Coordinates of C-alpha atoms and ligand atoms in Angstrom, one line a residue:
M44 CA -17.1 -32.9 16.8
S45 CA -15.5 -32.7 20.2
D46 CA -15.0 -36.0 21.9
L47 CA -15.5 -34.5 25.3
V48 CA -18.0 -36.6 27.2
Q49 CA -19.4 -36.4 30.7
D50 CA -16.1 -37.5 32.3
K51 CA -16.9 -35.9 35.7
E52 CA -19.8 -36.2 37.9
L53 CA -22.3 -33.5 37.1
I54 CA -25.3 -32.6 39.3
I55 CA -28.2 -30.8 37.6
G56 CA -31.5 -29.6 38.9
W57 CA -34.9 -29.9 37.4
D58 CA -34.2 -27.0 35.2
E59 CA -30.8 -25.6 33.9
W60 CA -29.2 -23.2 31.6
V61 CA -27.4 -25.0 28.7
S62 CA -25.6 -23.9 25.5
L63 CA -25.8 -25.6 22.1
P64 CA -22.6 -24.3 20.5
Q65 CA -23.0 -26.0 17.2
L66 CA -26.4 -24.5 16.6
G67 CA -25.1 -21.1 17.6
L68 CA -27.2 -20.9 20.7
P69 CA -25.2 -19.7 23.7
A70 CA -28.0 -19.8 26.2
V71 CA -31.2 -21.9 26.5
K72 CA -33.1 -22.7 29.6
V73 CA -34.1 -26.3 29.6
K74 CA -36.5 -28.3 31.6
V75 CA -34.9 -31.6 32.7
D76 CA -37.6 -34.2 31.9
T77 CA -36.6 -37.8 32.7
G78 CA -40.1 -38.9 31.8
A79 CA -39.3 -38.1 28.1
R80 CA -37.0 -40.2 26.1
T81 CA -35.7 -37.8 23.5
S82 CA -34.8 -34.2 24.1
S83 CA -36.8 -31.6 22.0
I84 CA -36.6 -28.0 21.1
H85 CA -39.3 -25.6 20.0
A86 CA -38.4 -24.6 16.4
F87 CA -40.3 -22.9 13.6
M88 CA -39.8 -22.8 9.8
I89 CA -38.4 -26.3 9.8
E90 CA -37.0 -26.9 6.4
P91 CA -35.3 -30.2 5.5
F92 CA -33.0 -30.0 2.5
T93 CA -30.1 -31.9 0.9
R94 CA -26.8 -30.4 0.1
A95 CA -23.8 -32.3 -1.3
G96 CA -25.7 -35.5 -0.8
K97 CA -26.2 -34.9 2.9
S98 CA -29.6 -34.5 4.7
R99 CA -29.7 -31.3 6.7
V100 CA -32.4 -29.3 8.3
R101 CA -32.7 -25.6 8.8
F102 CA -35.0 -24.1 11.5
G103 CA -35.6 -21.0 13.4
I104 CA -35.4 -20.7 17.2
H105 CA -36.6 -18.0 19.6
P106 CA -34.3 -19.1 22.4
L107 CA -35.6 -16.9 25.0
P108 CA -39.4 -16.7 25.7
E109 CA -39.0 -13.3 27.3
R110 CA -37.0 -11.9 24.3
P111 CA -39.1 -12.6 21.2
D112 CA -36.9 -10.1 19.2
I113 CA -34.1 -12.7 19.3
T114 CA -34.3 -15.1 16.4
V115 CA -31.5 -17.5 15.5
F116 CA -31.5 -19.6 12.3
C117 CA -29.8 -23.0 12.8
T118 CA -28.6 -25.6 10.4
A119 CA -27.8 -29.2 11.5
D120 CA -27.4 -32.7 10.2
L121 CA -30.6 -34.6 10.0
V122 CA -30.2 -37.9 11.7
D123 CA -33.7 -39.3 11.7
Q124 CA -37.4 -38.6 11.3
R125 CA -39.2 -40.3 14.1
E126 CA -42.7 -40.6 15.5
I127 CA -42.6 -39.0 18.9
T128 CA -45.3 -39.0 21.6
S129 CA -45.3 -35.9 23.8
S130 CA -46.3 -35.8 27.5
N131 CA -49.8 -34.9 26.6
G132 CA -50.1 -38.1 24.6
E133 CA -50.1 -36.6 21.1
S134 CA -47.8 -38.2 18.7
E135 CA -46.2 -36.5 15.7
V136 CA -43.4 -37.3 13.2
R137 CA -40.5 -35.1 14.0
Y138 CA -37.1 -34.3 12.6
V139 CA -34.2 -35.4 14.7
V140 CA -30.8 -33.6 14.8
K141 CA -27.6 -34.4 16.5
T142 CA -25.6 -31.7 18.3
L143 CA -23.4 -30.9 21.3
V144 CA -24.9 -29.7 24.5
R145 CA -22.8 -27.9 27.1
I146 CA -23.7 -27.8 30.8
G147 CA -21.4 -26.7 33.6
G148 CA -18.2 -26.8 31.5
Q149 CA -18.8 -30.3 30.1
E150 CA -20.2 -31.1 26.7
W151 CA -21.5 -34.1 24.9
P152 CA -23.6 -35.0 21.9
I153 CA -27.3 -35.4 22.2
E154 CA -30.2 -36.0 19.8
I155 CA -32.9 -33.4 19.7
S156 CA -36.2 -33.5 18.0
L157 CA -37.7 -30.4 16.5
T158 CA -41.2 -29.5 17.3
N159 CA -43.3 -26.4 16.8
R160 CA -45.5 -26.2 19.8
E161 CA -45.7 -22.5 20.5
N162 CA -47.2 -23.2 24.0
M163 CA -44.2 -25.0 25.4
Q164 CA -43.2 -23.3 28.6
Y165 CA -39.5 -24.1 28.2
R166 CA -37.9 -23.8 24.8
M167 CA -36.2 -27.2 25.3
L168 CA -36.7 -30.4 27.2
L169 CA -33.7 -32.5 28.1
G170 CA -34.9 -36.1 27.9
R171 CA -33.3 -39.2 29.6
T172 CA -31.2 -40.4 26.6
A173 CA -29.3 -37.0 26.9
I174 CA -28.5 -37.7 30.5
G175 CA -25.6 -40.1 30.8
G176 CA -24.2 -42.2 33.7
N177 CA -22.2 -39.3 35.3
V178 CA -25.1 -36.9 35.4
I179 CA -27.2 -36.9 38.6
V180 CA -30.5 -35.2 38.4
D181 CA -31.7 -33.7 41.7
P182 CA -35.3 -32.7 41.3
N183 CA -35.1 -30.5 44.3
L184 CA -32.6 -28.2 42.8
S185 CA -32.9 -25.4 40.1
C186 CA -30.1 -23.9 37.9
V187 CA -27.3 -25.4 40.0
Q188 CA -24.9 -24.9 37.1
G189 CA -25.4 -21.2 37.0
E190 CA -27.3 -18.7 35.0
L191 CA -26.5 -17.8 31.3
S192 CA -27.3 -14.3 30.3
A193 CA -29.4 -13.0 27.4
A194 CA -26.6 -10.6 26.7
L195 CA -24.7 -13.5 25.1
Y196 CA -27.0 -13.1 22.2
D197 CA -26.3 -9.4 21.8
E198 CA -22.7 -10.3 21.2
L199 CA -23.4 -12.6 18.3
P200 CA -22.9 -11.2 14.7
R201 CA -26.1 -10.0 13.1
A202 CA -27.2 -11.3 9.7
K203 CA -26.5 -8.7 7.0
G204 CA -29.3 -6.8 5.4
P205 CA -32.4 -5.1 6.6
R206 CA -34.9 -7.9 6.4
K207 CA -34.0 -11.1 8.0
N208 CA -35.3 -14.7 7.6
L209 CA -37.2 -14.5 4.3
K210 CA -38.1 -17.7 2.7
I211 CA -36.9 -17.6 -0.8
G212 CA -37.4 -20.2 -3.6
I213 CA -35.2 -20.5 -6.7
L214 CA -37.1 -22.1 -9.6
T215 CA -34.4 -23.9 -11.5
R216 CA -33.6 -27.2 -13.1
E217 CA -29.9 -26.8 -12.4
P218 CA -29.5 -26.7 -8.5
N219 CA -25.7 -27.2 -8.9
N220 CA -24.8 -24.6 -11.4
Y221 CA -22.8 -21.6 -10.5
S222 CA -25.7 -19.1 -10.5
S223 CA -27.9 -21.3 -8.2
E224 CA -25.0 -21.9 -5.8
R225 CA -24.1 -18.3 -5.6
L226 CA -27.7 -17.2 -4.9
V227 CA -28.0 -19.8 -2.2
A228 CA -24.8 -18.7 -0.6
A229 CA -25.7 -15.1 -0.7
A230 CA -29.1 -15.6 0.7
E231 CA -27.8 -17.9 3.5
E232 CA -25.1 -15.4 4.4
R233 CA -27.7 -12.8 4.9
G234 CA -29.8 -15.0 7.2
H235 CA -32.5 -16.2 4.8
L236 CA -33.9 -19.6 4.2
I237 CA -33.5 -20.6 0.6
E238 CA -34.8 -23.6 -1.3
L239 CA -34.1 -24.9 -4.8
I240 CA -37.3 -25.9 -6.5
N241 CA -37.2 -28.0 -9.6
T242 CA -39.5 -26.1 -12.0
T243 CA -40.7 -29.1 -14.1
S244 CA -41.4 -31.2 -10.9
C245 CA -43.9 -28.6 -9.6
Y246 CA -47.5 -29.3 -10.2
I247 CA -50.3 -26.8 -9.8
N248 CA -53.6 -26.6 -8.2
I249 CA -55.7 -24.0 -9.9
T250 CA -58.6 -23.0 -7.7
S251 CA -59.9 -19.5 -7.2
H252 CA -60.0 -19.6 -3.4
R253 CA -56.7 -21.3 -2.6
P254 CA -54.2 -21.5 -5.5
E255 CA -51.3 -23.8 -4.6
V256 CA -48.0 -25.1 -6.1
H257 CA -47.2 -28.7 -5.1
L258 CA -44.0 -30.6 -5.2
G259 CA -43.5 -34.3 -4.2
G260 CA -46.8 -34.5 -2.5
K261 CA -46.3 -31.4 -0.5
S262 CA -47.7 -27.9 -1.0
L263 CA -45.0 -25.2 -1.3
E264 CA -46.0 -22.7 1.3
G265 CA -44.7 -19.7 3.2
F266 CA -42.5 -18.3 0.5
D267 CA -41.8 -14.6 0.6
A268 CA -40.0 -14.5 -2.8
I269 CA -39.3 -16.5 -5.8
I270 CA -36.4 -16.2 -8.1
P271 CA -37.4 -17.7 -11.5
R272 CA -34.6 -19.1 -13.6
I273 CA -36.5 -20.5 -16.4
G274 CA -34.5 -22.1 -19.3
A275 CA -35.7 -21.3 -22.9
S276 CA -36.8 -25.0 -23.4
I277 CA -39.4 -24.8 -20.7
T278 CA -40.6 -21.3 -20.9
F279 CA -44.2 -22.3 -21.3
Y280 CA -44.4 -24.6 -18.2
G281 CA -42.1 -22.3 -16.2
M282 CA -44.3 -19.3 -16.8
A283 CA -47.3 -21.2 -15.6
V284 CA -45.5 -22.1 -12.3
V285 CA -44.4 -18.5 -11.8
R286 CA -47.9 -17.3 -12.6
Q287 CA -49.2 -19.6 -9.8
F288 CA -46.8 -18.2 -7.3
E289 CA -48.0 -14.7 -8.3
A290 CA -51.6 -15.8 -7.7
M291 CA -50.6 -16.9 -4.2
G292 CA -49.3 -13.4 -3.6
V293 CA -45.6 -14.3 -3.6
Y294 CA -43.2 -11.7 -4.8
C295 CA -41.6 -13.0 -8.0
L296 CA -38.4 -11.3 -8.9
N297 CA -39.4 -11.5 -12.6
S298 CA -43.1 -11.9 -13.4
A299 CA -44.4 -14.6 -15.8
S300 CA -45.6 -12.0 -18.3
A301 CA -42.1 -10.2 -18.3
I302 CA -40.4 -13.6 -18.9
G303 CA -42.8 -14.3 -21.7
A304 CA -42.2 -10.9 -23.3
S305 CA -38.5 -11.2 -23.3
R306 CA -38.5 -14.8 -24.6
D307 CA -40.5 -13.8 -27.7
K308 CA -37.9 -12.0 -29.7
L309 CA -40.4 -10.5 -32.0
Y310 CA -42.7 -9.2 -29.3
A311 CA -39.6 -8.0 -27.4
H312 CA -38.4 -6.0 -30.4
Q313 CA -41.9 -4.5 -30.7
L314 CA -41.9 -3.4 -27.1
L315 CA -38.5 -1.9 -27.3
A316 CA -39.3 -0.1 -30.6
R317 CA -42.5 1.3 -29.1
A318 CA -40.6 2.7 -26.2
G319 CA -38.1 4.4 -28.6
I320 CA -35.2 2.3 -27.4
G321 CA -32.2 2.1 -29.9
M322 CA -32.1 -1.2 -31.7
P323 CA -30.9 -2.5 -35.1
D324 CA -33.5 -1.9 -37.8
T325 CA -35.5 -5.1 -37.9
G326 CA -38.0 -6.7 -40.3
F327 CA -40.2 -9.7 -40.1
A328 CA -42.1 -11.4 -42.8
R329 CA -43.8 -14.7 -43.6
S330 CA -44.4 -14.5 -47.4
P331 CA -41.4 -15.1 -49.8
K332 CA -42.9 -12.3 -51.9
A333 CA -41.8 -9.8 -49.2
T334 CA -38.1 -10.8 -49.2
D335 CA -37.1 -7.8 -51.5
E336 CA -38.8 -5.3 -49.4
L337 CA -37.5 -6.8 -46.2
I338 CA -34.0 -6.4 -47.4
K339 CA -34.7 -2.8 -48.2
F340 CA -36.2 -2.2 -44.8
V341 CA -32.9 -2.9 -43.1
G342 CA -30.7 -1.0 -45.5
G343 CA -29.6 -3.9 -47.9
A344 CA -26.7 -6.3 -47.4
P345 CA -24.7 -7.1 -45.5
L346 CA -27.5 -8.0 -43.1
V347 CA -28.2 -10.5 -40.3
V348 CA -30.9 -13.3 -40.4
K349 CA -32.0 -14.7 -37.1
L350 CA -34.1 -17.7 -36.2
L351 CA -36.7 -16.5 -33.7
E352 CA -36.2 -19.6 -31.5
G353 CA -32.4 -19.5 -31.6
T354 CA -30.2 -18.9 -28.5
Q355 CA -26.5 -18.8 -27.7
G356 CA -25.7 -17.5 -31.2
K357 CA -27.1 -20.6 -33.0
G358 CA -29.3 -19.6 -35.8
V359 CA -27.8 -16.2 -36.3
V360 CA -26.4 -15.8 -39.8
L361 CA -24.5 -12.9 -41.5
T362 CA -25.1 -12.6 -45.2
E363 CA -22.6 -10.4 -47.0
T364 CA -24.4 -9.9 -50.3
K365 CA -28.0 -9.4 -51.4
K366 CA -27.9 -12.7 -53.3
A367 CA -26.8 -14.5 -50.2
A368 CA -29.4 -12.8 -48.1
E369 CA -32.2 -13.8 -50.5
S370 CA -31.1 -17.5 -50.6
V371 CA -30.8 -17.7 -46.7
I372 CA -34.2 -16.1 -46.3
D373 CA -35.7 -18.4 -48.8
A374 CA -34.2 -21.4 -47.2
F375 CA -35.5 -20.6 -43.8
Q376 CA -38.9 -19.7 -45.0
G377 CA -38.9 -23.0 -47.0
L378 CA -38.4 -24.8 -43.7
K379 CA -41.3 -22.8 -42.2
A380 CA -39.0 -21.2 -39.6
N381 CA -39.8 -17.9 -38.1
I382 CA -37.0 -15.4 -38.8
L383 CA -36.0 -11.7 -38.2
V384 CA -34.0 -9.8 -40.7
Q385 CA -31.8 -7.2 -39.1
E386 CA -29.5 -4.4 -40.1
F387 CA -25.9 -5.4 -39.5
I388 CA -24.0 -3.2 -37.1
K389 CA -20.5 -3.4 -38.6
E390 CA -18.9 -1.1 -36.0
A391 CA -19.6 -3.7 -33.2
A392 CA -17.1 -5.9 -35.1
G393 CA -17.7 -9.2 -33.3
S394 CA -18.3 -7.8 -29.8
D395 CA -21.3 -7.0 -27.8
I396 CA -22.0 -5.7 -24.3
R397 CA -23.8 -7.6 -21.5
C398 CA -25.3 -5.3 -18.9
F399 CA -26.6 -7.0 -15.8
V400 CA -29.6 -5.0 -14.5
V401 CA -31.0 -5.5 -11.0
G402 CA -33.9 -3.1 -10.2
N403 CA -33.1 0.3 -11.6
K404 CA -29.4 -0.2 -12.0
V405 CA -26.7 -1.8 -14.2
V406 CA -24.8 -3.6 -11.4
A407 CA -22.1 -5.1 -13.8
A408 CA -21.2 -4.9 -17.4
M409 CA -18.8 -6.9 -19.6
R410 CA -17.7 -6.7 -23.2
R411 CA -17.8 -10.1 -25.1
E412 CA -15.6 -10.5 -28.0
S413 CA -15.3 -13.3 -30.6
L414 CA -11.8 -14.6 -30.9
D415 CA -11.8 -16.2 -34.3
G416 CA -13.2 -13.4 -36.4
D417 CA -16.8 -14.6 -36.0
F418 CA -19.3 -11.6 -36.0
R419 CA -21.1 -13.3 -33.0
A420 CA -19.7 -12.5 -29.6
N421 CA -21.5 -15.3 -27.7
L422 CA -19.3 -17.0 -25.2
H423 CA -20.8 -20.3 -26.2
Q424 CA -19.3 -19.6 -29.7
G425 CA -15.9 -19.3 -28.2
G426 CA -15.9 -15.7 -27.2
Q427 CA -13.9 -13.9 -24.6
A428 CA -15.1 -11.4 -21.9
K429 CA -13.6 -8.3 -20.3
Q430 CA -15.0 -5.7 -17.8
I431 CA -16.1 -2.5 -19.5
R432 CA -17.0 1.0 -18.4
L433 CA -20.3 2.0 -19.9
T434 CA -21.3 5.4 -21.1
K435 CA -24.2 7.2 -19.4
E436 CA -26.3 6.6 -22.4
E437 CA -25.6 2.8 -22.4
R438 CA -26.5 2.5 -18.9
A439 CA -29.7 4.4 -19.3
T440 CA -30.6 2.3 -22.3
A441 CA -30.0 -1.0 -20.5
V442 CA -32.1 0.1 -17.5
R443 CA -34.9 1.3 -19.8
A444 CA -34.9 -1.9 -21.8
A445 CA -35.3 -4.1 -18.6
K446 CA -38.0 -1.8 -17.5
V447 CA -39.9 -1.9 -20.7
M448 CA -39.9 -5.7 -20.5
G449 CA -41.0 -5.5 -16.9
L450 CA -37.9 -7.4 -15.6
S451 CA -36.3 -6.7 -12.2
M452 CA -33.3 -8.8 -13.1
A453 CA -32.2 -8.9 -16.7
G454 CA -29.2 -9.4 -18.9
V455 CA -29.4 -6.7 -21.5
D456 CA -27.2 -7.2 -24.6
L457 CA -26.3 -4.2 -26.7
L458 CA -24.1 -3.3 -29.6
R459 CA -22.0 -0.1 -29.6
S460 CA -22.9 1.6 -32.9
D461 CA -21.9 4.9 -34.5
K462 CA -25.5 5.9 -33.7
G463 CA -25.5 5.0 -30.0
P464 CA -26.3 1.8 -28.2
K465 CA -28.5 -0.7 -29.9
V466 CA -30.3 -3.4 -27.8
L467 CA -30.1 -6.9 -29.3
E468 CA -31.9 -8.8 -26.6
V469 CA -33.0 -8.9 -23.0
N470 CA -32.5 -12.1 -21.1
S471 CA -34.7 -12.9 -18.1
S472 CA -32.4 -15.5 -16.6
P473 CA -29.0 -14.1 -17.1
G474 CA -26.1 -16.3 -15.9
L475 CA -23.9 -15.1 -13.1
E476 CA -20.7 -17.1 -13.7
G477 CA -19.1 -15.2 -16.5
I478 CA -20.0 -11.8 -15.4
E479 CA -19.2 -12.2 -11.7
K480 CA -15.8 -13.7 -12.5
V481 CA -14.9 -11.1 -15.1
T482 CA -16.1 -8.0 -13.1
K483 CA -15.4 -9.4 -9.6
K484 CA -18.9 -8.0 -8.5
K485 CA -21.0 -9.9 -6.1
I486 CA -24.1 -9.8 -8.1
A487 CA -25.9 -12.6 -6.2
D488 CA -25.7 -10.4 -3.1
L489 CA -27.2 -7.5 -4.9
V490 CA -30.0 -9.7 -6.2
I491 CA -30.8 -10.9 -2.6
E492 CA -30.6 -7.3 -1.4
H493 CA -33.2 -6.2 -4.0
I494 CA -35.5 -9.0 -2.8
E495 CA -35.1 -7.8 0.7
K496 CA -36.2 -4.4 -0.3
N497 CA -39.1 -5.5 -2.5
A498 CA -40.6 -8.7 -1.1
R499 CA -43.9 -7.9 0.7
P500 CA -44.0 -8.7 4.3
P501 CA -46.1 -11.9 4.7
K502 CA -49.8 -11.2 5.2
V503 CA -51.0 -11.6 8.7
I504 CA -54.5 -12.9 8.7
K505 CA -56.5 -11.9 11.7
P506 CA -58.8 -14.5 13.0
R507 CA -62.4 -13.7 12.3
R508 CA -64.9 -13.5 15.1
L509 CA -67.9 -15.7 14.4
Ligands
LIG1205 P1 -28.6 -15.2 -29.5 O1 -30.0 -15.1 -28.8 O2 -28.5 -16.5 -30.2 O3 -27.5 -14.9 -28.6 P2 -28.3 -12.6 -30.7 O4 -29.3 -11.8 -31.3 O5 -27.8 -12.1 -29.3 O6 -28.7 -14.1 -30.6 O7 -27.0 -12.7 -31.6 C1 -25.8 -13.3 -31.2 C2 -24.5 -12.5 -31.5 O8 -24.5 -12.1 -32.9 C3 -24.6 -11.2 -30.8 O9 -24.1 -11.3 -29.4 C4 -23.8 -10.2 -31.6 O10 -22.3 -10.4 -31.3 C5 -24.0 -10.7 -33.0 N1 -25.1 -9.9 -33.6 C6 -26.4 -10.2 -33.6 N2 -27.1 -9.3 -34.3 C7 -26.2 -8.5 -34.8 C8 -26.4 -7.3 -35.6 N3 -27.6 -6.8 -36.0 N4 -25.3 -6.6 -36.0 C9 -24.1 -7.1 -35.6 N5 -23.8 -8.2 -34.8 C10 -24.9 -8.8 -34.5
LIG1206 MG1 -27.3 -13.2 -27.4

């Protein structure tokens, strides 16, 4: 922060043009109000948040009353939350930020409270704590330190993307992982507000007239879009939270039902098969009497046995012979585990392809390969990844698989077989780290761009005449 203070005498009138350089506001007309202690500014969408252990606050400003088209989103350190009584005697708890004010070539730090009274004539009041010893207020004068033009705003860089200032929530239990951080950075760079919401801390108010999601005593309101990142261990609860946001009319990048469909491996395979999408021949049975038939269904050994609840390659077993297949199937059934039996795609030889689908497009693809001769290519099992060029058919298959599941963002895993691409699974919360690093594609930006195109504009409710 600059250590410039009011070193020279400065005469100001009862109103003045100031700039707030740290907030990105080159010109704001303030009313000088020595009757008020603290300075205040008219802000909207005031959102406190914590990043890297620091309390910060984001807010929107329409700095010029006569130019409502100009919106600036500011972020500042939060220094206090204080009960403030305004000139009309009303008191409210306000967030207070500290920032530099510049008037007539001098600048110094001041505290400003954020308030959202739309009817304030001036966007900002300069209170007496902001006026130091060298400043003389002459109430007979107006704008003695000169005018600042609205054109200063036209020179500022515009936020990227067609729709600005959406309020986006990421449902996640891992606010600090790579995927969350990239989505936050991409959204902020494009001028949106983005909040990380801990899925399992949310609680739900199920009422027909006013569905709500709550967190820490507060109702989560005003979201234009939700990005669900629901881990496999909390699918059930996560789906309920997403469903609730859907009931509130919020655009959810992946719907609860789509997440549920992709999580249920058996149901997912049924959906894919019904749509005629290539996949390894697959059988499912409960009774041990069916084992023989099941092995025949998938063309005999070698074959793959999969636990329905497995992820990251755990619970996926390759059995080389019919005898081995029988004993593995018997063992799992003995444990009352739900399993799939699947044709082994030998040509894939320990590698699979992850296609990252956003909307109707594969935006990135990588080939994962096991390093130690394992037939499973999962990176969690020690695999390695490289960028890959997909065939037209592979691209189309991945896009269709995501579509059949109803997912707008998906990681579609497929195997390259002699008979074309075979879909293994469709993931509704695909990670960004591996694939962004390997392909150097900015996938997070494409996800946010997709949301900009698809989030419905907020409903404007007209007041009803009584
Ligand atoms: P998980 O959900 O645990 O990742 P997958 O079904 O994706 O389970 O299987 C893990 C890995 O095992 C795949 O990435 C692939 O490399 C290999 N694999 C799975 N099924 C087959 C199959 N039918 N034929 C050949 N390899 C397979
Ligand atoms: Mg997998």
